[in-house]
Short mmCIF file of C-alpha atoms in Angstrom, two decimals:
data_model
loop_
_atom_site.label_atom_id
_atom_site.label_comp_id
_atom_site.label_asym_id
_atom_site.label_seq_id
_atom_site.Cartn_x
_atom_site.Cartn_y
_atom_site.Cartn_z
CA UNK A 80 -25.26 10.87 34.22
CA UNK A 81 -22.49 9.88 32.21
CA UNK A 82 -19.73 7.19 34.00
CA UNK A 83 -16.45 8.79 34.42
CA UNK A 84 -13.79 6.01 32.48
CA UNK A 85 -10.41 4.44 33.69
CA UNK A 86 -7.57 3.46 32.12
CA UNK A 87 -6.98 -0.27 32.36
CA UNK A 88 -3.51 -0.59 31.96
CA UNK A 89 -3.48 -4.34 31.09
CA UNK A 90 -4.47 -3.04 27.99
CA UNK A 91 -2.01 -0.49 27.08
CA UNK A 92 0.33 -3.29 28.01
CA UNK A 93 -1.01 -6.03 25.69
CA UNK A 94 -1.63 -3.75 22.94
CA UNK A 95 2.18 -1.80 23.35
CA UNK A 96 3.40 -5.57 23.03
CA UNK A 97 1.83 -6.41 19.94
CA UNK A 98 2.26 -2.82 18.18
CA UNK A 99 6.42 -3.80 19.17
CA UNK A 100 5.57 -7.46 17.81
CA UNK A 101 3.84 -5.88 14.24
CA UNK A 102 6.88 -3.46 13.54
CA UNK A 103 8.85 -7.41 12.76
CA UNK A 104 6.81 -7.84 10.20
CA UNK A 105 6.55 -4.42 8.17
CA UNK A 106 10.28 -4.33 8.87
CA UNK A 107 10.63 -7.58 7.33
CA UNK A 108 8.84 -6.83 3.90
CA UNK A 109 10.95 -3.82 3.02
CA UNK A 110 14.46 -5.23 4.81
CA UNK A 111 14.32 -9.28 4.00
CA UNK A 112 15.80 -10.16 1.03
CA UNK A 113 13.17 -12.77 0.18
CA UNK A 114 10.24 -10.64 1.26
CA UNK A 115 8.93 -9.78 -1.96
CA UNK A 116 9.91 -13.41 -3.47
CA UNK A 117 9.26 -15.49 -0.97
CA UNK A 118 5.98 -16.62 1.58
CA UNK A 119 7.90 -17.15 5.43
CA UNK A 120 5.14 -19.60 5.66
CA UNK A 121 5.22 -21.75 2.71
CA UNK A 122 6.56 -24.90 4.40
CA UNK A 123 8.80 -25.84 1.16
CA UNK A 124 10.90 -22.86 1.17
CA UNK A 125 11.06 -21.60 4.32
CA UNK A 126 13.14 -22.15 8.08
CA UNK A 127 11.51 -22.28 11.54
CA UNK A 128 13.12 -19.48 12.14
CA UNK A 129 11.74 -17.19 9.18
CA UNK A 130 8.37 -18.70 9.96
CA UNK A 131 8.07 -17.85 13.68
CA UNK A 132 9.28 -14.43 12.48
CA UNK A 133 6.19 -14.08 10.35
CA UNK A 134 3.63 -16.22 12.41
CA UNK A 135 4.24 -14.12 15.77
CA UNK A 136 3.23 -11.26 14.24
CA UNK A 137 -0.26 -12.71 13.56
CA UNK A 138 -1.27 -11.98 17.03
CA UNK A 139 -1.03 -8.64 16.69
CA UNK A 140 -4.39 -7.41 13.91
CA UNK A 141 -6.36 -9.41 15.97
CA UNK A 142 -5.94 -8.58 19.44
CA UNK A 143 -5.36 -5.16 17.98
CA UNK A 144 -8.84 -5.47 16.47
CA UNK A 145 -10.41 -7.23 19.79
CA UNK A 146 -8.77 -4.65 21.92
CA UNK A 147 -10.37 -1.50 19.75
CA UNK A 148 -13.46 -2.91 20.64
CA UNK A 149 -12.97 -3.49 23.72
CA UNK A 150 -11.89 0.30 24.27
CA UNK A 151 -15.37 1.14 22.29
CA UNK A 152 -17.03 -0.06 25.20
CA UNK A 153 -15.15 1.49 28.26
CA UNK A 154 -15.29 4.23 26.16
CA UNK A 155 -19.12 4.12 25.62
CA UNK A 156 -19.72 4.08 29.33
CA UNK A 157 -18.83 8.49 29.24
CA UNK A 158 -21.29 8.81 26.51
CA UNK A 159 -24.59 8.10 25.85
CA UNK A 160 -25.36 5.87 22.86
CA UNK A 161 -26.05 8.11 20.11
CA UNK A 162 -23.12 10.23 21.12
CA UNK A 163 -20.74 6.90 21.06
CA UNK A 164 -22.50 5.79 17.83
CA UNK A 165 -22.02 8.98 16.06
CA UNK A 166 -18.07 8.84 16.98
CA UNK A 167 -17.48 5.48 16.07
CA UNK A 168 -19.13 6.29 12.23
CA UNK A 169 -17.33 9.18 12.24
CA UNK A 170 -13.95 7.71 13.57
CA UNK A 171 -14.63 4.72 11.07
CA UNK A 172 -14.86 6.68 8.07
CA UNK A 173 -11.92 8.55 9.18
CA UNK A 174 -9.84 5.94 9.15
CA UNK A 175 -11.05 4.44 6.05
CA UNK A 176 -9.64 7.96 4.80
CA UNK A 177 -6.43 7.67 6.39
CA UNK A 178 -5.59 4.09 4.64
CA UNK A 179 -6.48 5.15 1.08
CA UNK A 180 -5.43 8.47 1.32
CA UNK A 181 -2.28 8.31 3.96
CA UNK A 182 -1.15 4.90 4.10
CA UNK A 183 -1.35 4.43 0.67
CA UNK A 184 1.27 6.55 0.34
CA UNK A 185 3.70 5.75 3.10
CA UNK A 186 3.20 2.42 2.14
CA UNK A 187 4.56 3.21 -1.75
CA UNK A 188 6.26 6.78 -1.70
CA UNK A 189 4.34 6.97 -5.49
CA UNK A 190 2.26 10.22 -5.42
CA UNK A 191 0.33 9.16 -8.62
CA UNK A 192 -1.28 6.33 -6.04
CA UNK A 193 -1.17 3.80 -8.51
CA UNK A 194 -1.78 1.15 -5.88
CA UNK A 195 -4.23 1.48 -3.24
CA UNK A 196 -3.55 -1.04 -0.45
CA UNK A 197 -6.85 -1.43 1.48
CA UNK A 198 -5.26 -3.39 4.92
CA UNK A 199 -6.27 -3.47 8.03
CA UNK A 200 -7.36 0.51 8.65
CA UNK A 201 -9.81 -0.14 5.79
CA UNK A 202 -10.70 -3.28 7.79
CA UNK A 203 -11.04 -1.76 11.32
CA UNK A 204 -12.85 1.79 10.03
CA UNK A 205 -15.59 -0.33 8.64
CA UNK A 206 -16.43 -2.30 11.61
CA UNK A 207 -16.34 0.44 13.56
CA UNK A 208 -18.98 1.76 11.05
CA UNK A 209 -21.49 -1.21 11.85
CA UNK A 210 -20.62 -1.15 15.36
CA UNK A 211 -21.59 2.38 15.77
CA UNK A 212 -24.93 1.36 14.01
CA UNK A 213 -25.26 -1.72 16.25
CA UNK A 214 -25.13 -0.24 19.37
CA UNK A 215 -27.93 1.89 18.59
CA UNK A 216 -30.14 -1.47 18.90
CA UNK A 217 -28.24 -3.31 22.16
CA UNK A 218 -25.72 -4.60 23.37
CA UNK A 219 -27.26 -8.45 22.75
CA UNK A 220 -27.34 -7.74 18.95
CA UNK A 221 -23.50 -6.47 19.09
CA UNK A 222 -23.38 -10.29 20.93
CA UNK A 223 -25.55 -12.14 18.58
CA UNK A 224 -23.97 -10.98 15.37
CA UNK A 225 -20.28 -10.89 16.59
CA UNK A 226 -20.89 -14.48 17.85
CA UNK A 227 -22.48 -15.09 14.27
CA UNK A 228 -19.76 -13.63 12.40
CA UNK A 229 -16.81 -15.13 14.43
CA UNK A 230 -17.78 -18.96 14.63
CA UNK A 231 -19.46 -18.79 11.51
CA UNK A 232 -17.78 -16.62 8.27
CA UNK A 233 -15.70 -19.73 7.43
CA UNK A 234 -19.10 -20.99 5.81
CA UNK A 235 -18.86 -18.32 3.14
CA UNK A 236 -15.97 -20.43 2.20
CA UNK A 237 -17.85 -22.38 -0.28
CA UNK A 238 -19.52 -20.31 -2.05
CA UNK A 239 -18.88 -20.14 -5.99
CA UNK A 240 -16.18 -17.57 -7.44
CA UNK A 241 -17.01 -14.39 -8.37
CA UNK A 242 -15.59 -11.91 -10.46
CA UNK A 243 -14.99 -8.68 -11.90
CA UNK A 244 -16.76 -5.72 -9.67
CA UNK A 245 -19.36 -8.00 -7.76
CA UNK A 246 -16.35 -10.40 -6.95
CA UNK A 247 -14.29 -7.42 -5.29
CA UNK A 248 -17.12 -6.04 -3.38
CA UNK A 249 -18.18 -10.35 -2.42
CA UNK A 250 -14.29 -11.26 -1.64
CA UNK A 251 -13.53 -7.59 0.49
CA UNK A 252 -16.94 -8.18 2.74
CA UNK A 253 -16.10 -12.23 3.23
CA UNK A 254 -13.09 -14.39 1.76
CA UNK A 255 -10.59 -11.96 0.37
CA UNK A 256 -7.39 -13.63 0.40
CA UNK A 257 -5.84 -10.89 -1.57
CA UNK A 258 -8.64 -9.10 -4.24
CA UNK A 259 -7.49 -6.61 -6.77
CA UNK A 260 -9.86 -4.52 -8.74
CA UNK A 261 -8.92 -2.50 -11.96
CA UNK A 262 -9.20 1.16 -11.25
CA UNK A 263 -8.17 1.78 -14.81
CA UNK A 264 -5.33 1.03 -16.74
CA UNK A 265 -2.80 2.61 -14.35
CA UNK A 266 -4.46 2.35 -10.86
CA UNK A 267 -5.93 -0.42 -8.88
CA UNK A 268 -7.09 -1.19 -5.63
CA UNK A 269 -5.63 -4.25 -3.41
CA UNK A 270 -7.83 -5.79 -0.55
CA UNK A 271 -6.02 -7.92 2.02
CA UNK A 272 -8.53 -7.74 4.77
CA UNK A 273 -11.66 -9.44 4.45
CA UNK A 274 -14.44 -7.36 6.36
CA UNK A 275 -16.45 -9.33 8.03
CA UNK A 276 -14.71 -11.60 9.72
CA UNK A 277 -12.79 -9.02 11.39
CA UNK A 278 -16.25 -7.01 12.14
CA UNK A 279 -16.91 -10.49 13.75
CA UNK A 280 -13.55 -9.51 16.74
CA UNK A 281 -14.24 -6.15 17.15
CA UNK A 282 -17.61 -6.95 17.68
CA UNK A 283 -16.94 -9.97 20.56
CA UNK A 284 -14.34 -7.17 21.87
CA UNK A 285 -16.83 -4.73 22.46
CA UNK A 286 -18.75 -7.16 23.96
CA UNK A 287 -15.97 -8.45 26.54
CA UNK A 288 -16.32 -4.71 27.54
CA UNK A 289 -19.31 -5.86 30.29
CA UNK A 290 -16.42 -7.47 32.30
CA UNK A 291 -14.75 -3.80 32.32
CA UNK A 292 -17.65 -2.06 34.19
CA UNK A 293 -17.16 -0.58 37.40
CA UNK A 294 -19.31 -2.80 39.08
CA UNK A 295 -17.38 -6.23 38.11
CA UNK A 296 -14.53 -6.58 40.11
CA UNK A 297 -10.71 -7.65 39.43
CA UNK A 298 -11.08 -11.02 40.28
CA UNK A 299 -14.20 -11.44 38.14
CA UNK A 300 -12.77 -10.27 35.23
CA UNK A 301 -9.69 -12.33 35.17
CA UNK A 302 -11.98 -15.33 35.84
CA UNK A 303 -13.99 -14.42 32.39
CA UNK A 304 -10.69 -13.63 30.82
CA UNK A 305 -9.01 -17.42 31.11
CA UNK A 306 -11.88 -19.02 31.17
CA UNK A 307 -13.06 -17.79 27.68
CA UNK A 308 -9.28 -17.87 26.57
CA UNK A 309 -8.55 -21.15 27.46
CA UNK A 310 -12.02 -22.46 25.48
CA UNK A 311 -11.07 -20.35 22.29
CA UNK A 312 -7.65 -22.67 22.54
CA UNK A 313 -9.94 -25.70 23.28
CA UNK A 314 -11.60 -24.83 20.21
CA UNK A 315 -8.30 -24.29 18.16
CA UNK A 316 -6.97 -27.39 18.89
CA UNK A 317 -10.41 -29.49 18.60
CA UNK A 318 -11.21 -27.82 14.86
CA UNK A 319 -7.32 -27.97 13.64
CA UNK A 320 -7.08 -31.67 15.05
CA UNK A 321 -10.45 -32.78 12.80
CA UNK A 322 -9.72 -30.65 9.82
CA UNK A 323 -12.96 -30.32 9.07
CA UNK A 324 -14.01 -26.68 9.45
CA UNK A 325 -12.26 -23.38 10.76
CA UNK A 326 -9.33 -23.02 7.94
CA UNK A 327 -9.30 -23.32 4.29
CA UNK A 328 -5.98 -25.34 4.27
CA UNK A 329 -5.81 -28.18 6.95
CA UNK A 330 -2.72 -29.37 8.04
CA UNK A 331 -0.73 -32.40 7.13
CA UNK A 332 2.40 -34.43 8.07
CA UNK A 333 5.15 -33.18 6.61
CA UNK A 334 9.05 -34.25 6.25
CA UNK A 335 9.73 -34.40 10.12
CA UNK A 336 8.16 -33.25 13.43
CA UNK A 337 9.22 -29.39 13.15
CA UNK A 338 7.85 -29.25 10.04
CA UNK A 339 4.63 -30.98 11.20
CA UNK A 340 4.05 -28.30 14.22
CA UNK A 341 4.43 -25.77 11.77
CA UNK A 342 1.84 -26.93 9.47
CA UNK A 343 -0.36 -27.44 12.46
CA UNK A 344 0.05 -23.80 13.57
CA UNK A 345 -0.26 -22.43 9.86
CA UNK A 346 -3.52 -21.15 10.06
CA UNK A 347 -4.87 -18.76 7.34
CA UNK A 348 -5.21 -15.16 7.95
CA UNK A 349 -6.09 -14.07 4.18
CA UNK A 350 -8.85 -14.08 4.35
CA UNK A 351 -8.70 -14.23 8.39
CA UNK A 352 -9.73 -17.83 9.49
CA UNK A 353 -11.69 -19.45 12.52
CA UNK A 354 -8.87 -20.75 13.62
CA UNK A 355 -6.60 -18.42 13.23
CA UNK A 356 -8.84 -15.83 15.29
CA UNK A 357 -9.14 -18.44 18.20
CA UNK A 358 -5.29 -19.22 19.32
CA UNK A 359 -4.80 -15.62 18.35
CA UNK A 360 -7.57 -13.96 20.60
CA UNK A 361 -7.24 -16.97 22.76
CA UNK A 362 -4.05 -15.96 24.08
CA UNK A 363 -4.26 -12.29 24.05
CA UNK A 364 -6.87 -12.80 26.23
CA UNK A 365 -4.93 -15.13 29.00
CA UNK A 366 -2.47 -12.25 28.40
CA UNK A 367 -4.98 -9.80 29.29
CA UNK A 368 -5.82 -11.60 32.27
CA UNK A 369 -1.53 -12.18 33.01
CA UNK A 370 -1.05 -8.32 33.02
CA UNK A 371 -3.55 -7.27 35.06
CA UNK A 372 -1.73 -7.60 38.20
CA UNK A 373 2.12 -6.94 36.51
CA UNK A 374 3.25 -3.34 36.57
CA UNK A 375 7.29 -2.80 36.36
CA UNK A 376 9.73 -0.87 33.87
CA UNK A 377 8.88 -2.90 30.67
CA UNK A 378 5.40 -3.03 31.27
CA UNK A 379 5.85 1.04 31.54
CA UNK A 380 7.98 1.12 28.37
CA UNK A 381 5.81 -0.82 26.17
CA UNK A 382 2.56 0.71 27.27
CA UNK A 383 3.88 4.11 25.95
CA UNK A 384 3.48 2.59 22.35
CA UNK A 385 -0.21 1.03 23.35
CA UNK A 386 -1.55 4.33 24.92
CA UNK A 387 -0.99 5.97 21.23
CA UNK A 388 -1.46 3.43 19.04
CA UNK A 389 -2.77 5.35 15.66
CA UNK A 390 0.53 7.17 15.94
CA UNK A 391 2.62 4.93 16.60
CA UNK A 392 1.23 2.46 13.68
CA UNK A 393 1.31 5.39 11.34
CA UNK A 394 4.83 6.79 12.01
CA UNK A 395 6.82 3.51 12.13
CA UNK A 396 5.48 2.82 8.70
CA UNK A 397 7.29 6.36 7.80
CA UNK A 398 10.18 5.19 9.36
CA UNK A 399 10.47 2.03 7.92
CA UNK A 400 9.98 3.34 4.87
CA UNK A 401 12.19 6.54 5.40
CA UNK A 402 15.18 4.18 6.57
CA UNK A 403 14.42 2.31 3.46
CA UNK A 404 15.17 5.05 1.26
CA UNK A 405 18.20 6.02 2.41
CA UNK A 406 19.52 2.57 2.46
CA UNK A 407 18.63 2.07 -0.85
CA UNK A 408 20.67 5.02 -1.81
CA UNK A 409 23.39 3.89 -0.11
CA UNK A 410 23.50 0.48 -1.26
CA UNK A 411 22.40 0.94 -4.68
CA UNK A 412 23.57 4.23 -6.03
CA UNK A 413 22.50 4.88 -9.33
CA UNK A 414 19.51 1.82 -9.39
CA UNK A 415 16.14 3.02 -10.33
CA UNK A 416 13.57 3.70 -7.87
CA UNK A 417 10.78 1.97 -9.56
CA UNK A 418 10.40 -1.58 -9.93
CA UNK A 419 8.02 -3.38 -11.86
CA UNK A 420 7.75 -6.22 -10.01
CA UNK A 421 7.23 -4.34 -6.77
CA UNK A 422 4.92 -2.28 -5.32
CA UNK A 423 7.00 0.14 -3.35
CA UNK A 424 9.33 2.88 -4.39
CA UNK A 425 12.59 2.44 -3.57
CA UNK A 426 12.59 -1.07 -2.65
CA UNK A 427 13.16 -3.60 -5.53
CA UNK A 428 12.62 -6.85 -5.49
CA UNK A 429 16.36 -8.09 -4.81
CA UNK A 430 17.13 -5.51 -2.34
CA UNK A 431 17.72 -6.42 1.11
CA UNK A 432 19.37 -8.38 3.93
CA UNK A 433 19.52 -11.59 6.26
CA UNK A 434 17.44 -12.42 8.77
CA UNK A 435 19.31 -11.30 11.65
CA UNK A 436 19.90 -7.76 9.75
CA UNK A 437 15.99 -7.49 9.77
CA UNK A 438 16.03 -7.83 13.69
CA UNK A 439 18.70 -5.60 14.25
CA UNK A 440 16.57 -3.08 11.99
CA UNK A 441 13.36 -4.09 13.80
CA UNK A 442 14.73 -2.89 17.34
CA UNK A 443 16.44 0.25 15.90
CA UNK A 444 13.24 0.94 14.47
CA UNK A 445 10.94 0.61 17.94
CA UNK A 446 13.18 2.12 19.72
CA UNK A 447 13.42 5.15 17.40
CA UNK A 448 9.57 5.57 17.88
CA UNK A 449 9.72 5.29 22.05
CA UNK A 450 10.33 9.43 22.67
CA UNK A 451 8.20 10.44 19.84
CA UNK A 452 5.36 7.84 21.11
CA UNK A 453 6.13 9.06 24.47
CA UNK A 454 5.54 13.45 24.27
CA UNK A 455 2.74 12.36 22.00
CA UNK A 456 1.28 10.60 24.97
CA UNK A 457 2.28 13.34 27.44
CA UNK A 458 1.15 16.15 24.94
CA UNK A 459 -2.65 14.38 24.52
CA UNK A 460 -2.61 13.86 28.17
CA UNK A 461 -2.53 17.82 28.85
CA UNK A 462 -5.04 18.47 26.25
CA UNK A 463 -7.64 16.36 26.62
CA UNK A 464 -9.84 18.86 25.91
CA UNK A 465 -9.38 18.76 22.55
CA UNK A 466 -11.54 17.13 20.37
CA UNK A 467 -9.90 16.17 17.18
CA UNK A 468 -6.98 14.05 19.84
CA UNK A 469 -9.66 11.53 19.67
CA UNK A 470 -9.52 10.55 16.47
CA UNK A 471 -5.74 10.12 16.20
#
């Protein structure tokens, strides 16, 4: 008999937080005036303060990623394992849809989808793919190969360049830092988000599901939850102290003690790094563990975006790119739309603003989404009969 699911609303919380925590940074490359110039993280151009701007916002693909797998499982408990299989492929391939086909779009505004961005949709519909393929053997070999794939991708590191059609496929599965591949002479495809070692999160989330069964209690689970946290932060510091294995680019001393801590916290997330997935999931999941027990207004307002996530990520990329737009016109009346040294419409490469413009924009921008987020919550909560909900 199938298990009736709960909520956990630790979850919602954590993954509200980081959806709030991502609109900085997709705010940030259409608004900041260096965003299309400039790398926030390249320690010889940039300020503390533009590079915590862009290195918060790492947290959020991969708890974002852990916590989808995580969900798979509490999910999986009101289904029986080809029925949760069969959604997951199907929801997968869905969403592999939705980025080339969707976000491709909001992402440009060019209807002749010259550039195909394959981010982190592409990244998360394929591991749901294997994951609903793994499941149909056990749960140990969702364990055994997540484990495989999270503490060891970083090996694929050396292996000799490739190139042309077999190097796309070869950098999209493993090391993709950013891989284009020729469509034809006027369209081409753009991977960010290596597959595999992002298959390797979802994987360990979906395994972390065990401590969300009925039978485990609160206690337990927070137990499990530092516990494994605080080793994944062990592990952080222990690999980025010896700079011997976990990121492509160790760090180094640099021109005073700032700069040095921000070297040290510069871990690579093109292609997605050991290290960077360890303080990343590391925290989220002391965070997990924090909001278990919290429940007050802001925990209430920020879950409204993590109950709805696939909206929310979907619609505030509109927005952004909406508010763009009209800015644009504003600003820059009479300036083409196209720019040849970007790849969005309406946003050339010396538009934008400061810094502190960029967060003003940010919170207009989440706080424009709360109602909509919030009757799309209520309105799937009446009609949970509906299939297709499920997939959105």
């Amino acid at each position: 008999m199938p298990v009736t699911t709960k909520r956990f609303a630790a979850i919602d919380i954590l993954r509200g937080i980081i959806m709030v925590i991502m609109a900085l940074d997709h705010v940030r490359d259409y608004f900041h005036i260096d965003a299309l110039t400039g790398n926030p993280v390249d320690l010889t151009t940039t300020t503390p303060a533009l590079f915590f701007t862009r290195w918060i916002t790492h947290f959020c693909a991969p708890i974002f990623v852990f916590l989808s797998g995580l969900s798979a499982y509490i999910s999986s408990r009101n289904k029986t394992k080809a029925q949760m299989s069969a959604f997951l492929i199907k929801r997968g391939l869905w969403l592999i849809i939705v980025e080339i086909v969707v976000m491709s779009f909001i992402l440009t505004f060019n209807p002749y989808y010259n550039i195909i961005f394959l981010l982190v949709l592409w990244a998360i519909g394929w591991s749901m793919v294997v994951l609903g393929l793994l499941i149909r053997l056990s749960y140990k070999w969702v364990l055994c190969v997540g484990l495989l794939l999270f503490f060891g991708h970083n090996i694929f590191d050396h292996l000799p360049a490739f190139t042309g059609t077999t190097g796309f496929i070869v950098n999209a599965l493993i090391t993709a830092p950013r891989t284009v591949l020729p469509i034809n002479s006027d369209h081409l495809a753009v991977s960010s988000y290596a597959i595999l070692p992002w298959l390797g999160i979802m994987l360990l989330g979906y395994a972390a599901g065990y401590f969300y069964r009925t039978e485990v209690t609160r206690l337990q689970r927070e137990r499990f939850l530092i516990f494994t946290g605080l080793c994944l932060l062990f592990i952080f510091l222990l690999l980025r102290s010896i700079n011997i294995y976990g990121d492509p680019s160790p760090w180094e001393p640099q021109k005073n003690g700032v700069y040095t801590l921000l070297s040290f916290l510069n871990v690579t997330k093109y292609p997605v790094s050991l290290q960077f997935s360890c303080i990343t999931v590391g925290i989220g999941l002391l965070l997990l563990a924090f909001f278990e027990t919290k429940a007050n207004r802001l925990t209430r307002y920020v879950s409204v975006y993590g109950r709805v996530p696939f909206f929310y990520y979907v619609f505030h990329f509109l927005l952004i790119h909406i508010v763009c737009v009209l800015l644009f016109f504003i600003l820059t009346p009479g300036a083409p739309v196209t720019d040849p040294n970007s790849p969005f419409l309406f946003r050339p490469v010396n538009f934008g603003f400061s810094l502190p413009v960029v967060y003003i924009i940010w919170i207009s921008i989440v706080a424009a989404m709360y109602y909509p987020c919030y009757r799309y919550d209520r309105y799937k909560q009446a009609n949970k009969q509906k299939w297709w909900l499920s997939y959105l």
